[in-house]
PDB file of C-alpha atoms in Angstrom:
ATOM      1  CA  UNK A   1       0.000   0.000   0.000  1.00  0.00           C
ATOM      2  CA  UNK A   2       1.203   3.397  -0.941  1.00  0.00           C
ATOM      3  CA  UNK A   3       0.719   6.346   1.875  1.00  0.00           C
ATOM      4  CA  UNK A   4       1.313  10.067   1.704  1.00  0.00           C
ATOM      5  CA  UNK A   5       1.742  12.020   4.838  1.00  0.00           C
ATOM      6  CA  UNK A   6       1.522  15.493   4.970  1.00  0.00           C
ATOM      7  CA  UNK A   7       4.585  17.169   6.447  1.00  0.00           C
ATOM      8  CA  UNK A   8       4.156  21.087   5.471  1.00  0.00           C
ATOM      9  CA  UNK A   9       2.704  23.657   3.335  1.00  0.00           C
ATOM     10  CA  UNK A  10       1.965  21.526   0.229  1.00  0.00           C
ATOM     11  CA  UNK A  11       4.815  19.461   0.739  1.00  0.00           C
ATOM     12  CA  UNK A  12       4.516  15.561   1.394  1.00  0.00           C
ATOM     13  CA  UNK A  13       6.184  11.991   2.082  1.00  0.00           C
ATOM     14  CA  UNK A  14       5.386   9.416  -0.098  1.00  0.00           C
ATOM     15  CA  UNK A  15       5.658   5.700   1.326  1.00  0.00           C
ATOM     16  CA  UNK A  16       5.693   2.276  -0.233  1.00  0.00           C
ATOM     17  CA  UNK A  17       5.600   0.186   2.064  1.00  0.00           C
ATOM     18  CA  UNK A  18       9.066  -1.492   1.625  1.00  0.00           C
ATOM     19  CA  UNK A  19      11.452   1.265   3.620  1.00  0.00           C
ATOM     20  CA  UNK A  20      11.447   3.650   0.161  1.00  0.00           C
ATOM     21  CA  UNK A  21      10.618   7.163   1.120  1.00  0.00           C
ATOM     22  CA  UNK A  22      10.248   9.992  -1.776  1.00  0.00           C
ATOM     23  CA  UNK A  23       9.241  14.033  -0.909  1.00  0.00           C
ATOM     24  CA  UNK A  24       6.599  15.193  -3.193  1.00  0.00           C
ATOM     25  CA  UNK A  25       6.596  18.900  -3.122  1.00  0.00           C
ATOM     26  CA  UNK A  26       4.883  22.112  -5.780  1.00  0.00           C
ATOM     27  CA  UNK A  27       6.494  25.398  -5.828  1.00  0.00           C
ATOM     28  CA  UNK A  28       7.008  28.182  -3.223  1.00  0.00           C
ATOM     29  CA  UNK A  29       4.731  29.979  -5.347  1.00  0.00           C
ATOM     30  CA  UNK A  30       1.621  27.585  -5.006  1.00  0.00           C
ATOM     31  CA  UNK A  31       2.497  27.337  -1.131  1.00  0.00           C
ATOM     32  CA  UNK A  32       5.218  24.546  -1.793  1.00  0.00           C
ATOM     33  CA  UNK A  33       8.873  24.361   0.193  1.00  0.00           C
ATOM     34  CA  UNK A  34      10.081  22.747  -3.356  1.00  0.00           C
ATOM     35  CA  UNK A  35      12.314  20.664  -2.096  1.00  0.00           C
ATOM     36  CA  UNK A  36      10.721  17.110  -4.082  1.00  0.00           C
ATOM     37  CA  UNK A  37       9.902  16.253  -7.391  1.00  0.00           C
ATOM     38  CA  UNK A  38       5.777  17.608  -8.157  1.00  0.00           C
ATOM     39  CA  UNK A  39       3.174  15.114  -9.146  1.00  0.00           C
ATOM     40  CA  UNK A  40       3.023  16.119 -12.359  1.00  0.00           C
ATOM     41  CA  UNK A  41       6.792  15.248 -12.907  1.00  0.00           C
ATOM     42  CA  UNK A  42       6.354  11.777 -10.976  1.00  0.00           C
ATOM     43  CA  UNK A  43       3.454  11.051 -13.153  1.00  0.00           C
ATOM     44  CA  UNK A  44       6.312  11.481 -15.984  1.00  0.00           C
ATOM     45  CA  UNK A  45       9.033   9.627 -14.266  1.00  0.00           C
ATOM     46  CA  UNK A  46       6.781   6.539 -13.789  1.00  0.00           C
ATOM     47  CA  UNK A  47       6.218   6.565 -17.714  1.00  0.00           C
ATOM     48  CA  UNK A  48       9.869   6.802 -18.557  1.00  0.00           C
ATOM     49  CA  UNK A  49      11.155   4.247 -15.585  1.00  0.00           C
ATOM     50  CA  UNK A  50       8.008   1.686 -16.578  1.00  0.00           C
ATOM     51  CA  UNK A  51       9.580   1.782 -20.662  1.00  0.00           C
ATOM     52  CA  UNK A  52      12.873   1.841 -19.594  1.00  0.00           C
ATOM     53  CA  UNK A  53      12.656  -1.195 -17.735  1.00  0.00           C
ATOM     54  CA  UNK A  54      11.331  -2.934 -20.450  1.00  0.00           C
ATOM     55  CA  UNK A  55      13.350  -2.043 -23.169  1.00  0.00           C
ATOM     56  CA  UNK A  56      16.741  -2.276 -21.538  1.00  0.00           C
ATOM     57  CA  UNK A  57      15.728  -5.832 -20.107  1.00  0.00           C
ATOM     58  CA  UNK A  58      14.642  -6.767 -23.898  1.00  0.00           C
ATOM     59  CA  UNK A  59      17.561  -5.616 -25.426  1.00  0.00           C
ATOM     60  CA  UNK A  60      19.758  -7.179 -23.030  1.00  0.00           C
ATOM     61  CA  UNK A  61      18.228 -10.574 -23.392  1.00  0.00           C
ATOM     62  CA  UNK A  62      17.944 -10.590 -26.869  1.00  0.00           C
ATOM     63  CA  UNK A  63      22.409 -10.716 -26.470  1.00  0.00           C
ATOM     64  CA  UNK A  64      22.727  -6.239 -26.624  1.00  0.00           C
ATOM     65  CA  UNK A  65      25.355  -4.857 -24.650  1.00  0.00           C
ATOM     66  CA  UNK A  66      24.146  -1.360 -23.111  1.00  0.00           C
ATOM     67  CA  UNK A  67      26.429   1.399 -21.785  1.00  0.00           C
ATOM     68  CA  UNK A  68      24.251   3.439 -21.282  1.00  0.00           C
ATOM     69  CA  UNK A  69      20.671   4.351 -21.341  1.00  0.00           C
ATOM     70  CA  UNK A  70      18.663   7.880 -20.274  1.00  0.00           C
ATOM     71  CA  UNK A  71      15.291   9.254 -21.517  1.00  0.00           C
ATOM     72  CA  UNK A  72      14.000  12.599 -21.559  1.00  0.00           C
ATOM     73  CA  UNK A  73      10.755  14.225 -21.168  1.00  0.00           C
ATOM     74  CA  UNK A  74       8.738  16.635 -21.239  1.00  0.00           C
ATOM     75  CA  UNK A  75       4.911  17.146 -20.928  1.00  0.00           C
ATOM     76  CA  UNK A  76       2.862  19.819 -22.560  1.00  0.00           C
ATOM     77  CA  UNK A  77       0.733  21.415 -20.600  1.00  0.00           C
ATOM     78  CA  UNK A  78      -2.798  22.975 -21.261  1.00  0.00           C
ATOM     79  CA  UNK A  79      -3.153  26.394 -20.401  1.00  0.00           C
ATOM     80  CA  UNK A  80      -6.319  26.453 -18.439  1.00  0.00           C
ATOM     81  CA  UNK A  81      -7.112  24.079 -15.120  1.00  0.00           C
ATOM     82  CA  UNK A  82      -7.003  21.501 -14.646  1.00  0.00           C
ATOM     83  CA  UNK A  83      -3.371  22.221 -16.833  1.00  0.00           C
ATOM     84  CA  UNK A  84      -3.453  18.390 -17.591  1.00  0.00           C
ATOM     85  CA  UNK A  85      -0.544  16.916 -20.040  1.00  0.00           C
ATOM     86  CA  UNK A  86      -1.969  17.103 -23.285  1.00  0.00           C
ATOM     87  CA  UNK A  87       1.041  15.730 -25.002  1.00  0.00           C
ATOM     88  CA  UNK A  88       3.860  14.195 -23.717  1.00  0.00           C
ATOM     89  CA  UNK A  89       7.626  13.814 -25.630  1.00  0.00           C
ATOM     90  CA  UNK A  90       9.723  10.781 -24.798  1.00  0.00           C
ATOM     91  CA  UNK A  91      12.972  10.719 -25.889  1.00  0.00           C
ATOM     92  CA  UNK A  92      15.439   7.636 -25.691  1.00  0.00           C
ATOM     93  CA  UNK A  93      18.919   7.349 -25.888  1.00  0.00           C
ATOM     94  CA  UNK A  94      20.737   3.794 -25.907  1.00  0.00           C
ATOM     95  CA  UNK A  95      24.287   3.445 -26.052  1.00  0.00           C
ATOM     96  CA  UNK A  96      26.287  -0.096 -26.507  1.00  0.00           C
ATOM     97  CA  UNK A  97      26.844  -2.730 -28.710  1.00  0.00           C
ATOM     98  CA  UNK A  98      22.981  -3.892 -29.876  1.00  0.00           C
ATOM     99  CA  UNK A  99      21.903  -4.317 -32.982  1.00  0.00           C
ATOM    100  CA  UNK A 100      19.138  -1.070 -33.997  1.00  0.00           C
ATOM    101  CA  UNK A 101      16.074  -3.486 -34.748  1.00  0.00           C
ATOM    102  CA  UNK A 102      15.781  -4.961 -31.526  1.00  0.00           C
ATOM    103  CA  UNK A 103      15.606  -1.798 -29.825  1.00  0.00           C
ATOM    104  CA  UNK A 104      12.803  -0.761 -31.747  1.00  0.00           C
ATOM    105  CA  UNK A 105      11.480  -4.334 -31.221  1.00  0.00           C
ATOM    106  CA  UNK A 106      12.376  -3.652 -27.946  1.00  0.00           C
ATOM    107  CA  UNK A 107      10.291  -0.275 -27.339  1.00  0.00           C
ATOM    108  CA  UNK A 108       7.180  -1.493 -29.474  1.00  0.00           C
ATOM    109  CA  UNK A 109       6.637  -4.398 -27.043  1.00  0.00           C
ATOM    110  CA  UNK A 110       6.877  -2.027 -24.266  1.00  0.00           C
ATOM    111  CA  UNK A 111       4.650   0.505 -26.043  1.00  0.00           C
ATOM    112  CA  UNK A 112       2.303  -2.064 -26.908  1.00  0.00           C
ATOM    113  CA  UNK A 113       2.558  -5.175 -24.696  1.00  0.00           C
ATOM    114  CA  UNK A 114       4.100  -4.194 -21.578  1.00  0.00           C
ATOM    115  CA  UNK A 115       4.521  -1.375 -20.025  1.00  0.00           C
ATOM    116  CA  UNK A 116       2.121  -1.134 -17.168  1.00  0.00           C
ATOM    117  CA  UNK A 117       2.184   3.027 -17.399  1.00  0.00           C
ATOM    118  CA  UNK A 118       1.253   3.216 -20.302  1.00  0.00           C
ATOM    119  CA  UNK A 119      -1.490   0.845 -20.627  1.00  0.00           C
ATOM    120  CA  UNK A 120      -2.222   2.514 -17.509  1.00  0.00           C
ATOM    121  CA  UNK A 121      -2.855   5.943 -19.074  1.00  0.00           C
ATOM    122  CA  UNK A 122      -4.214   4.512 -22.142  1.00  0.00           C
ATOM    123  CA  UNK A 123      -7.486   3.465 -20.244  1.00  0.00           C
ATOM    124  CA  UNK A 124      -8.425   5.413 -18.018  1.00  0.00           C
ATOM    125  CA  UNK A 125      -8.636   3.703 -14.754  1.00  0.00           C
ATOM    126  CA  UNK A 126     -11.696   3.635 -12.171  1.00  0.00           C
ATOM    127  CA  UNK A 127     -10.749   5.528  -9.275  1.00  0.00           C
ATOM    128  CA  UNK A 128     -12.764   4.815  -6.069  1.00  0.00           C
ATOM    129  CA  UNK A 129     -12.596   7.797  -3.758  1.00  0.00           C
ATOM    130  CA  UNK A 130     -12.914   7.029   0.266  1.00  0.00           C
ATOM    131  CA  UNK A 131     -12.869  10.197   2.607  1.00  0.00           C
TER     132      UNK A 131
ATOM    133  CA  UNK B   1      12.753  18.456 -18.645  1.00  0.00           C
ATOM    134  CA  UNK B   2      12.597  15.212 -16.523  1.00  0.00           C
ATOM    135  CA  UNK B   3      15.675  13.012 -17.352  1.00  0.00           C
ATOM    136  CA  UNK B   4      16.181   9.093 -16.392  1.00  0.00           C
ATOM    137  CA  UNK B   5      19.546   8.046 -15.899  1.00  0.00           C
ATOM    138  CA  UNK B   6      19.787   4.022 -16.082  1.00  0.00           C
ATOM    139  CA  UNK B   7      22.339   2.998 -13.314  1.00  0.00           C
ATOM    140  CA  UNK B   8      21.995  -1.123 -13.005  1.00  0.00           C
ATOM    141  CA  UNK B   9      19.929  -3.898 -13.587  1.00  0.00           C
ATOM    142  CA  UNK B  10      16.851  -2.246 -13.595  1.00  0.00           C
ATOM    143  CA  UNK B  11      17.391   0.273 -11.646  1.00  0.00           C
ATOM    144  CA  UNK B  12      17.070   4.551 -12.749  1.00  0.00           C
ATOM    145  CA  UNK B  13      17.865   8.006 -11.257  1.00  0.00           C
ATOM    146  CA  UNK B  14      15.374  10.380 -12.262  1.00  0.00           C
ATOM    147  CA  UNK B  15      16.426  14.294 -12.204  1.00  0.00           C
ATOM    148  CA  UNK B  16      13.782  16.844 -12.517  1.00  0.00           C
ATOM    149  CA  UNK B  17      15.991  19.510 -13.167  1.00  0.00           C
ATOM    150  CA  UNK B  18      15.680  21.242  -9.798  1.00  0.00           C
ATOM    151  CA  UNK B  19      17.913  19.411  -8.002  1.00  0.00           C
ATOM    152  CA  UNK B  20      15.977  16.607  -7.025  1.00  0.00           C
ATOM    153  CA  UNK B  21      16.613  13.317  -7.668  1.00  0.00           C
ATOM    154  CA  UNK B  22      14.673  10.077  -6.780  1.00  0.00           C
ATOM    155  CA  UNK B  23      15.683   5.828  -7.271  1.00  0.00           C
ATOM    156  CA  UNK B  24      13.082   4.302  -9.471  1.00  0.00           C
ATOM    157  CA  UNK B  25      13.367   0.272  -9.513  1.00  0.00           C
ATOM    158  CA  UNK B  26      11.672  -2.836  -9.017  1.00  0.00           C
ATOM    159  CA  UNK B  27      11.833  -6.045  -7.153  1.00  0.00           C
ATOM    160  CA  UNK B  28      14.696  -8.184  -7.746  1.00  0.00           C
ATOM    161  CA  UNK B  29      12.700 -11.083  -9.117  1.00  0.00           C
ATOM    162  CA  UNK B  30      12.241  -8.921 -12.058  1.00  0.00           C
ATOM    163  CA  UNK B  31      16.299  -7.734 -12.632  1.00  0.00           C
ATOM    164  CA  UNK B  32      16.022  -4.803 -10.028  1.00  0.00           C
ATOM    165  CA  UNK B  33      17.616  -3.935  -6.903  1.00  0.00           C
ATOM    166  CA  UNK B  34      14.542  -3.000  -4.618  1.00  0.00           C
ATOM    167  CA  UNK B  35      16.060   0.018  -4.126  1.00  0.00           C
ATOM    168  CA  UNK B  36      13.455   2.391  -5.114  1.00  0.00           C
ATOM    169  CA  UNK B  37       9.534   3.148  -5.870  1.00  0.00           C
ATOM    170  CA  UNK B  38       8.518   1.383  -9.009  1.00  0.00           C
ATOM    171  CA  UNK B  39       6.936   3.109 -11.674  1.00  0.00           C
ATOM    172  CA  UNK B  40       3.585   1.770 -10.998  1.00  0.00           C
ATOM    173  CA  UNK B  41       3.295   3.130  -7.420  1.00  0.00           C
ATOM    174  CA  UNK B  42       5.285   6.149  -8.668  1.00  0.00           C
ATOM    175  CA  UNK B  43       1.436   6.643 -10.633  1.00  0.00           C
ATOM    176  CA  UNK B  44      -0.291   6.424  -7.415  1.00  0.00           C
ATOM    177  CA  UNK B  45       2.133   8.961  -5.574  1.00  0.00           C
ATOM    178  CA  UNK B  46       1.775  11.458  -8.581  1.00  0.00           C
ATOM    179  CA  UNK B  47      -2.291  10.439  -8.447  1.00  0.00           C
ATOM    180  CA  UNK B  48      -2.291  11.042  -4.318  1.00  0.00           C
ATOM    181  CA  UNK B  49      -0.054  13.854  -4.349  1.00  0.00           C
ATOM    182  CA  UNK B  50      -1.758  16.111  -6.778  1.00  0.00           C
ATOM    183  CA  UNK B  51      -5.215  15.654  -4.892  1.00  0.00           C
ATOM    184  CA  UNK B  52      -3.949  16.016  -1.471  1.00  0.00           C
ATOM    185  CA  UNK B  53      -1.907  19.338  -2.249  1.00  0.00           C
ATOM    186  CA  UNK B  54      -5.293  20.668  -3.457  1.00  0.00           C
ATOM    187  CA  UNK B  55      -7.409  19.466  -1.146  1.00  0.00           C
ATOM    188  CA  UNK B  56      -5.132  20.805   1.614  1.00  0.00           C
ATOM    189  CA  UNK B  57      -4.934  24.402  -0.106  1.00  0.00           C
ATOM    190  CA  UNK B  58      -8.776  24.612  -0.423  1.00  0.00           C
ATOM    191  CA  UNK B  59      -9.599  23.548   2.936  1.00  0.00           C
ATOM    192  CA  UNK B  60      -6.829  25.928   4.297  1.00  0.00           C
ATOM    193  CA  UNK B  61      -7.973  28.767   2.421  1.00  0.00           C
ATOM    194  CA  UNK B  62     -11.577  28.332   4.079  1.00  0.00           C
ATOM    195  CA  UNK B  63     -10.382  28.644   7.164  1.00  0.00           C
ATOM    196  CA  UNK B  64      -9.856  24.801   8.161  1.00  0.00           C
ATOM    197  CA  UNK B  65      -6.604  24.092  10.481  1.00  0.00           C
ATOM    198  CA  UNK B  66      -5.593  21.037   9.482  1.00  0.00           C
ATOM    199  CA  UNK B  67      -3.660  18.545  11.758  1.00  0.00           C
ATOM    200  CA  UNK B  68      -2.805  15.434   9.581  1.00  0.00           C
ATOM    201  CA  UNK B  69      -3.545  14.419   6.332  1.00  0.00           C
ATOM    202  CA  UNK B  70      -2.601  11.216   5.049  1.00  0.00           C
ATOM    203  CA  UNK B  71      -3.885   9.498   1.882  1.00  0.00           C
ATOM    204  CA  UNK B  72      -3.284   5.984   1.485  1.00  0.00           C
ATOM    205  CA  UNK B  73      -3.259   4.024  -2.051  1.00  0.00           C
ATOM    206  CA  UNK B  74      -4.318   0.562  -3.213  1.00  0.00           C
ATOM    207  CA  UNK B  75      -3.693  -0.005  -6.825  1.00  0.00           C
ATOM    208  CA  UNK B  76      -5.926  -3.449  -8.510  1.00  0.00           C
ATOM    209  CA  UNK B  77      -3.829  -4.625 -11.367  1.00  0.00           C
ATOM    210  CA  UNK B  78      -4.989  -6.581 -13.995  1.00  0.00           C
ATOM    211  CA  UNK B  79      -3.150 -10.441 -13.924  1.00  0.00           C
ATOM    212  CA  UNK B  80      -2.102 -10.385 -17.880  1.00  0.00           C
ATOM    213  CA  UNK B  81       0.515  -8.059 -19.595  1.00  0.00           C
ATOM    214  CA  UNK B  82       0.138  -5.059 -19.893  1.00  0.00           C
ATOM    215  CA  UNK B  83      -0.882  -5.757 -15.953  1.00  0.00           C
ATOM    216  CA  UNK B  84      -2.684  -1.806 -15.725  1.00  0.00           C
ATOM    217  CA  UNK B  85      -3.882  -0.646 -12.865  1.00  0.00           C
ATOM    218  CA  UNK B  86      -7.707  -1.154 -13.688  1.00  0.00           C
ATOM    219  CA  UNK B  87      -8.972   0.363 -10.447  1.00  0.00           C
ATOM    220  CA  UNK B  88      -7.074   2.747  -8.089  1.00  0.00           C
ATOM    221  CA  UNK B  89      -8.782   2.709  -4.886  1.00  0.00           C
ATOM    222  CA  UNK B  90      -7.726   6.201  -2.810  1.00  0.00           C
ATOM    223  CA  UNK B  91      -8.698   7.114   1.155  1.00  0.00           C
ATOM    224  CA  UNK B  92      -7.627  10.552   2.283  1.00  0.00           C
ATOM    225  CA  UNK B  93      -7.865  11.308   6.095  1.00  0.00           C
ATOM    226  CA  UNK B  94      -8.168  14.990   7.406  1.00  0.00           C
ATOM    227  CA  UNK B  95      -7.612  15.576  10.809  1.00  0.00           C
ATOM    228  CA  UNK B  96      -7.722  19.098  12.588  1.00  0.00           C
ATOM    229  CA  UNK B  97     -10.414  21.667  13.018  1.00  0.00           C
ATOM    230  CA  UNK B  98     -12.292  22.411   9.781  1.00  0.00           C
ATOM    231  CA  UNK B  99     -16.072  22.041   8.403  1.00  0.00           C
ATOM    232  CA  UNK B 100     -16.640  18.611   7.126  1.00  0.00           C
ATOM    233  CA  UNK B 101     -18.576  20.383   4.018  1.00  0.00           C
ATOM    234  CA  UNK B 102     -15.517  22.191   3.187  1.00  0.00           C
ATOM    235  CA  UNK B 103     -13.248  19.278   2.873  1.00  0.00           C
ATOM    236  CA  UNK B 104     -16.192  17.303   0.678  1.00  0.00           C
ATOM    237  CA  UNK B 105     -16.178  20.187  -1.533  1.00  0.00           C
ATOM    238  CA  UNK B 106     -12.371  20.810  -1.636  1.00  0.00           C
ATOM    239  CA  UNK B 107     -12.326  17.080  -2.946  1.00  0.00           C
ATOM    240  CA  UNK B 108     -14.809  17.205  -5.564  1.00  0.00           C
ATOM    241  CA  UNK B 109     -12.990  20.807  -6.816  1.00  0.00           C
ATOM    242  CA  UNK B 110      -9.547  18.612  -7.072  1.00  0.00           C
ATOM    243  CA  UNK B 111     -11.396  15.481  -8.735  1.00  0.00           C
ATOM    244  CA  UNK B 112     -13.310  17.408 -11.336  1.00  0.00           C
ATOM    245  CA  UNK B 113     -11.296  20.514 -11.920  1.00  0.00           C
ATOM    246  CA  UNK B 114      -7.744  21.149 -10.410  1.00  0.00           C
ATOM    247  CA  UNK B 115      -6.188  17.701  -9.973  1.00  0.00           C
ATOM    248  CA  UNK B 116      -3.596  17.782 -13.379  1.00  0.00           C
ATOM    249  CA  UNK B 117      -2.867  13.991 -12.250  1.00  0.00           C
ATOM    250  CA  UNK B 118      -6.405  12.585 -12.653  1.00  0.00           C
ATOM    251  CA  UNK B 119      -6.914  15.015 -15.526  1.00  0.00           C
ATOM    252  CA  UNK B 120      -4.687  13.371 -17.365  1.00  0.00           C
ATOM    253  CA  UNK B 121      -5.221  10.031 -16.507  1.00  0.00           C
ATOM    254  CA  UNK B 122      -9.032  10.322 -17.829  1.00  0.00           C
ATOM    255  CA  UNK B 123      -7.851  12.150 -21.049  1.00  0.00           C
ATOM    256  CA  UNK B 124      -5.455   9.263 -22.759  1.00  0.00           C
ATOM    257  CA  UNK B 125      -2.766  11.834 -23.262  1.00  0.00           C
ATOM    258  CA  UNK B 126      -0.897  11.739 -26.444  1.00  0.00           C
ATOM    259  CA  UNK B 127       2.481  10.128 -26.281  1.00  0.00           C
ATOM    260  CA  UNK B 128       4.914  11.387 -28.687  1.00  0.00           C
ATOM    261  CA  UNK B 129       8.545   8.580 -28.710  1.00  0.00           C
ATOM    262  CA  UNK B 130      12.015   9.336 -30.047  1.00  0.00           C
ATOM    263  CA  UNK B 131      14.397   7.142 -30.667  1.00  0.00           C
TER     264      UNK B 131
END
């Protein structure tokens, strides 16, 4: 189970339940002590980590050596509330010795078979509300 | 811009480009190191965070003193790949001295209009790759 704990302003302390810790945190300006990454920028690091997995664990069993590995993002923003991503640019970068069509085997799979993030966001999940 | 480093394994720093920087990973079973929130909680954090900070605003700026305010995450994933989340079950709990209208209302303003997290989850947000 994940738990949030409110510590100050609008600045919390994420939990997972297996002794990982993570400060989630907005700007001074919206009342934040910025000192963690903002939800909107974890809801982009779980995309990138969740494809990143995958592809560097398919390349690597399919024999690729990687050296090195990063993605980038960014998410466009609307203008007006509730200032939701409407796009969002993924950029990966593999370095090594692999051969070029199994990383783009590698990232379709994720794309379309496996990444739980994206699938995630894809459909639109039922969220029950208790309070 | 957000940037994923990959370190080992599995494992990933993520920078946000404010001098934060968190461990994303997963369990070893899977090539990780257990060392860090996996992207699929990292979802509910970014999902939690972005509805507590406004519901802790809104019920601030009516006057509430809040005391504690935890939310607390349960994520139902589907068995087969992609294995989404295909229900996110959330329970916030507001302690302190405030009108229990004011937090019901704060809530519904985050769900339906603020929250950029569950705003973009409903919306299927475009996804553009590079590679």
């Amino acid at each position: 189970m994940i738990k949030l704990i409110w510590q100050k302003g609008l600045q919390f302390t994420a939990y997972d339940g297996n002794d990982h810790k993570i400060i989630v945190d907005t700007d001074v300006k919206s009342g934040g002590y910025e000192q963690g990454f903002t939800p909107m920028n974890l809801l982009l690091v779980a995309l990138a980590g969740c494809m990143s997995m995958d592809i560097v664990a398919i390349v690597s069993k399919k024999g690729g050596k990687i050296t090195s590995f990063t993605a980038e993002l960014e998410g466009i923003r609307a203008q007006t509330h509730p200032k939701k991503h409407d796009k969002i640019i993924v950029k990966f970068v593999c370095e090594g010795d692999y051969k070029r069509e199994d990383l783009l085997r590698a990232f379709e799979l994720s794309r379309d078979k496996y990444c739980s993030v994206s699938a995630t966001l894809r459909s639109a999940p039922e969220i029950e509300y208790i309070l």
